[in-house]
Tab-separated table of C-alpha atoms in Angstrom:
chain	number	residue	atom	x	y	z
A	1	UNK	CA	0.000	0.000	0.000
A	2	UNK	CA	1.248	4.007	-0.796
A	3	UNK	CA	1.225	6.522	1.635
A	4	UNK	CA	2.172	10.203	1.034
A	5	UNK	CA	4.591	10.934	3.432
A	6	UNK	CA	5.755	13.959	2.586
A	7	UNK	CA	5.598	17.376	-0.034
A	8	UNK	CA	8.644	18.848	-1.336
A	9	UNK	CA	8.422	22.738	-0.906
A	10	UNK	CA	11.370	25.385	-1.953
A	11	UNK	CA	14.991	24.611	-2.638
A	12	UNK	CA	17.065	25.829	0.147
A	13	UNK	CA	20.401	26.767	-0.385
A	14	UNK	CA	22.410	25.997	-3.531
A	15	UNK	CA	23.417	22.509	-3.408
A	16	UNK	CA	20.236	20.642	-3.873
A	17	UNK	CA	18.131	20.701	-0.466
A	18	UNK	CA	14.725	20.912	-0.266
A	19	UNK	CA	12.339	22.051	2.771
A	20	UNK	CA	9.538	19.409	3.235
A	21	UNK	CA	5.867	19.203	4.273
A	22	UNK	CA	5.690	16.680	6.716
A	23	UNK	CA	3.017	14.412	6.308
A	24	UNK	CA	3.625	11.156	8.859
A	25	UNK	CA	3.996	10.967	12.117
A	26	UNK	CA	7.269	8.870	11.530
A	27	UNK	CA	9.562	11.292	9.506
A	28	UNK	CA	12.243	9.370	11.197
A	29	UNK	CA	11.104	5.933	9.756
A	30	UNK	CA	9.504	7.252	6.284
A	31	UNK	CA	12.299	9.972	5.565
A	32	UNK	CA	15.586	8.585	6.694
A	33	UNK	CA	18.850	8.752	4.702
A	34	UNK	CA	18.631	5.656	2.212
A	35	UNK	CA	14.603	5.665	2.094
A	36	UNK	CA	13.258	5.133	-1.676
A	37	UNK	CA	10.137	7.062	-2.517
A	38	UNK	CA	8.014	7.303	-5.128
A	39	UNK	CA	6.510	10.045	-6.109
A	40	UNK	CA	3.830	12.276	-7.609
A	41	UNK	CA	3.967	12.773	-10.689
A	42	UNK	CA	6.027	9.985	-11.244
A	43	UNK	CA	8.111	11.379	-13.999
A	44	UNK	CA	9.938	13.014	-10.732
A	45	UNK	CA	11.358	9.477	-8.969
A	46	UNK	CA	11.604	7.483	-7.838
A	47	UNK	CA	13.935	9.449	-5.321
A	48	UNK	CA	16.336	8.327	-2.909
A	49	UNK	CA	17.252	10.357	0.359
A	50	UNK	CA	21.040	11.280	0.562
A	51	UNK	CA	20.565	13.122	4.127
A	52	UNK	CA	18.405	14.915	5.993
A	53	UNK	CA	18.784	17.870	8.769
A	54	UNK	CA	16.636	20.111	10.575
A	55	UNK	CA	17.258	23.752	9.842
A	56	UNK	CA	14.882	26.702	11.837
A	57	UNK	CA	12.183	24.171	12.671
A	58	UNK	CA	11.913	22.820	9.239
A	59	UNK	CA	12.827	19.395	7.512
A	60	UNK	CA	15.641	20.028	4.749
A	61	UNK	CA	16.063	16.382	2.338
A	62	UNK	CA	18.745	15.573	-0.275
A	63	UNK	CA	18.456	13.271	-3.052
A	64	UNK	CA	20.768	11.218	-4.839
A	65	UNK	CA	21.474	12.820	-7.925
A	66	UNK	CA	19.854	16.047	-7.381
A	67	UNK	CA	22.831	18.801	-6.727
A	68	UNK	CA	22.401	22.374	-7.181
A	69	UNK	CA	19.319	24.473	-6.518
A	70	UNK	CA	17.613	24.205	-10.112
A	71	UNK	CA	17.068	20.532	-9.993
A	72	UNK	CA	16.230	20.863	-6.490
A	73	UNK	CA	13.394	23.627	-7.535
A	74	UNK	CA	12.435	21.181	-10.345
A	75	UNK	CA	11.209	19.144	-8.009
A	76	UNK	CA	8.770	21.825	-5.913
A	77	UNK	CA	5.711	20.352	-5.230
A	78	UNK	CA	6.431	16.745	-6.117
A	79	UNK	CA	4.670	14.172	-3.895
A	80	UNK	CA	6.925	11.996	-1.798
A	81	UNK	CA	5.214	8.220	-1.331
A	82	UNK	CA	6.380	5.259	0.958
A	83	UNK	CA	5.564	1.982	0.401
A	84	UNK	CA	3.737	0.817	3.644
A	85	UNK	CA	2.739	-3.328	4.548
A	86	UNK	CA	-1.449	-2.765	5.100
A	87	UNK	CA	-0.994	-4.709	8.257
A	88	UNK	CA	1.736	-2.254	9.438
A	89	UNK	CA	0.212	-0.804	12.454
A	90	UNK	CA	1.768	3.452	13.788
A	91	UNK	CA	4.266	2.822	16.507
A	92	UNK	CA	1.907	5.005	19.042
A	93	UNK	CA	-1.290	2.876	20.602
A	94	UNK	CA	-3.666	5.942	19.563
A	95	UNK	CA	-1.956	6.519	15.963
A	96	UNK	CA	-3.756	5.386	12.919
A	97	UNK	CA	-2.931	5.564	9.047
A	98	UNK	CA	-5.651	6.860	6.717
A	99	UNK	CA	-6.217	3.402	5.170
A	100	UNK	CA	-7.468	1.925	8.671
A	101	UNK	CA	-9.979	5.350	9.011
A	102	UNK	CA	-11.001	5.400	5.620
A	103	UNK	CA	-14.663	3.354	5.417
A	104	UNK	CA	-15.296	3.230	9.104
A	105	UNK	CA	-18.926	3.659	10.464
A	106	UNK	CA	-19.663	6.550	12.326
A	107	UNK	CA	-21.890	6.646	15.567
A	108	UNK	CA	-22.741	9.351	18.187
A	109	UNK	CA	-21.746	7.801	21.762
A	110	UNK	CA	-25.889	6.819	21.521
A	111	UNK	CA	-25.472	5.178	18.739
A	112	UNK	CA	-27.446	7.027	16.249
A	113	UNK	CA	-25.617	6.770	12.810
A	114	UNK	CA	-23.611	9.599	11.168
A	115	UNK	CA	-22.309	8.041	7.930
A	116	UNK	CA	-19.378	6.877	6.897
A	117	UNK	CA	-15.605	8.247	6.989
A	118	UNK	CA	-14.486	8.881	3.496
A	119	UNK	CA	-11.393	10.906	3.194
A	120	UNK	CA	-8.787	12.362	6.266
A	121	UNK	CA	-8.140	16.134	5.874
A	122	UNK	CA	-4.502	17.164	6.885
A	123	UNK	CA	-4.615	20.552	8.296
A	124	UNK	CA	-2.075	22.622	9.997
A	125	UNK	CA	-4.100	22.684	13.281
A	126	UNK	CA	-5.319	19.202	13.338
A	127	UNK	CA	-7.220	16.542	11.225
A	128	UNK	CA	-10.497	15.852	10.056
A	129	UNK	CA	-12.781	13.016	9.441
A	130	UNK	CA	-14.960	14.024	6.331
A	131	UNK	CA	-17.991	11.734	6.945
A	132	UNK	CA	-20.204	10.903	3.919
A	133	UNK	CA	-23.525	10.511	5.484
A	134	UNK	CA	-26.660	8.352	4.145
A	135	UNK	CA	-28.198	11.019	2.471
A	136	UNK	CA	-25.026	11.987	0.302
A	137	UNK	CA	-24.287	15.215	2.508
A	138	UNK	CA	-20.856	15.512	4.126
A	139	UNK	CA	-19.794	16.541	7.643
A	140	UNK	CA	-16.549	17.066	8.597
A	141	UNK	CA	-15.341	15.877	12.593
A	142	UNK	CA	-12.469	17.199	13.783
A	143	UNK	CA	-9.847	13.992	15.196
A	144	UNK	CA	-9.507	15.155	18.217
A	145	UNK	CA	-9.915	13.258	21.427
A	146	UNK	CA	-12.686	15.310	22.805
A	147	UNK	CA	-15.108	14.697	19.787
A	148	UNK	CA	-13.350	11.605	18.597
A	149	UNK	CA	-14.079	9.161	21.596
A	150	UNK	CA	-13.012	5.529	20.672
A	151	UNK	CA	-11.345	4.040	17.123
A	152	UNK	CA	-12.728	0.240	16.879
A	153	UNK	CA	-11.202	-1.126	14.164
A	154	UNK	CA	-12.675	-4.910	14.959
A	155	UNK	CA	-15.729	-3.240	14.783
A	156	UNK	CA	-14.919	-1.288	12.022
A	157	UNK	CA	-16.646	2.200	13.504
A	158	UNK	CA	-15.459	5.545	15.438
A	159	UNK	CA	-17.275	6.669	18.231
A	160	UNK	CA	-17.964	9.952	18.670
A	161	UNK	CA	-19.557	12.526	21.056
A	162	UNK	CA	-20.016	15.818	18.890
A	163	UNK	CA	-21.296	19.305	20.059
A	164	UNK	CA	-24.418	20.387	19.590
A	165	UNK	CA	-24.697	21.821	15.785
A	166	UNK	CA	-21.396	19.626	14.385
A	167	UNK	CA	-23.966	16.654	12.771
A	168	UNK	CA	-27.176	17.850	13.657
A	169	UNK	CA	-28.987	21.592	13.446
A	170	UNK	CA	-28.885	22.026	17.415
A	171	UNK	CA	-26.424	24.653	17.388
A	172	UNK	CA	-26.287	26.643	20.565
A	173	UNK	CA	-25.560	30.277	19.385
A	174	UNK	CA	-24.097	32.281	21.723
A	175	UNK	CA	-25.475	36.004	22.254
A	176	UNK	CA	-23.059	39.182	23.385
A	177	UNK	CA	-25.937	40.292	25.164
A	178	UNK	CA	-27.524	38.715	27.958
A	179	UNK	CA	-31.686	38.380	27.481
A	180	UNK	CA	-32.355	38.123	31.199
A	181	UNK	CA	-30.272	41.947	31.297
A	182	UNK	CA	-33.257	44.450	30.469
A	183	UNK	CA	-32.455	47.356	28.515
């Protein structure tokens, strides 16, 4: 099985690095020096990772074969993908990979039926669960352990206890003023 692992961003510097956009929770595993990727569009690999280094809080990868700063720029935006065993499991208890998320059932803690997850959203902030429901609609759940209550992948469902207003139309809307306050 694929997994994107990574985006390659600007060239730093002139001999070849590139700054990366993380995208596993394993950059040490995924992005270490000898790692073979392929890669998106595949005219651009497969690549091979010379070295790696941290520089100002940001991941900077050299290739094999890629030396100064135009072939390194050639390469902005290119797709980095590992080849991962489906029964691999993340080294964390409460880590999953996309492909064990993707097609589980979702249920409120009361069991009432949301729909189905159908894609993960990578954002800066945090992830989300965008959850095809019966009807077609989509609703999107943030991953986070507060909403997010319990990943049963026997069961093949995620439990979840949303606020009012994130799957249903009981929003509470919250008022500057106070009513009980007479004007």
């Amino acid at each position: 099985m694929q997994l994107v692992v990574a985006r390659i961003g600007r060239a730093h510097g002139i001999k070849g690095e590139v700054t990366v956009e993380v995208r596993t929770d394993e950059p040490e595993l995924r992005l270490a020096p000898g790692a073979v990727l392929a890669t998106d569009p595949p005219s651009a690999g497969p690549l091979t990772i010379e070295s790696g280094r941290v520089h100002s809080g940001r991941l900077l990868l050299r290739f094999e074969g890629v030396r100064d700063r135009n072939a390194a720029e050639a390469l902005r935006n290119t797709l980095l993908i590992a080849e991962v065993d489906p029964d691999e499991l993340p080294e964390e208890e409460d880590e999953y990979y996309d492909h064990q998320l993707i097609d589980l059932d979702v249920v409120t803690k009361d069991g009432e039926t949301v729909g189905r997850i159908s894609e993960i959203s990578h954002l800066p902030t945090q992830d989300l669960f965008v959850v095809e429901r019966p009807d077609g609609s989509e609703v999107f759940v943030p991953f986070v352990a507060q909403i997010v209550t319990e990943i049963d992948l026997e069961q093949q469902r995620a439990v979840i206890d949303p606020p009012p207003g994130l799957v249903d139309d009981r929003a509470e809307i919250a008022s500057a003023r106070d009513e009980d306050a007479g004007a």
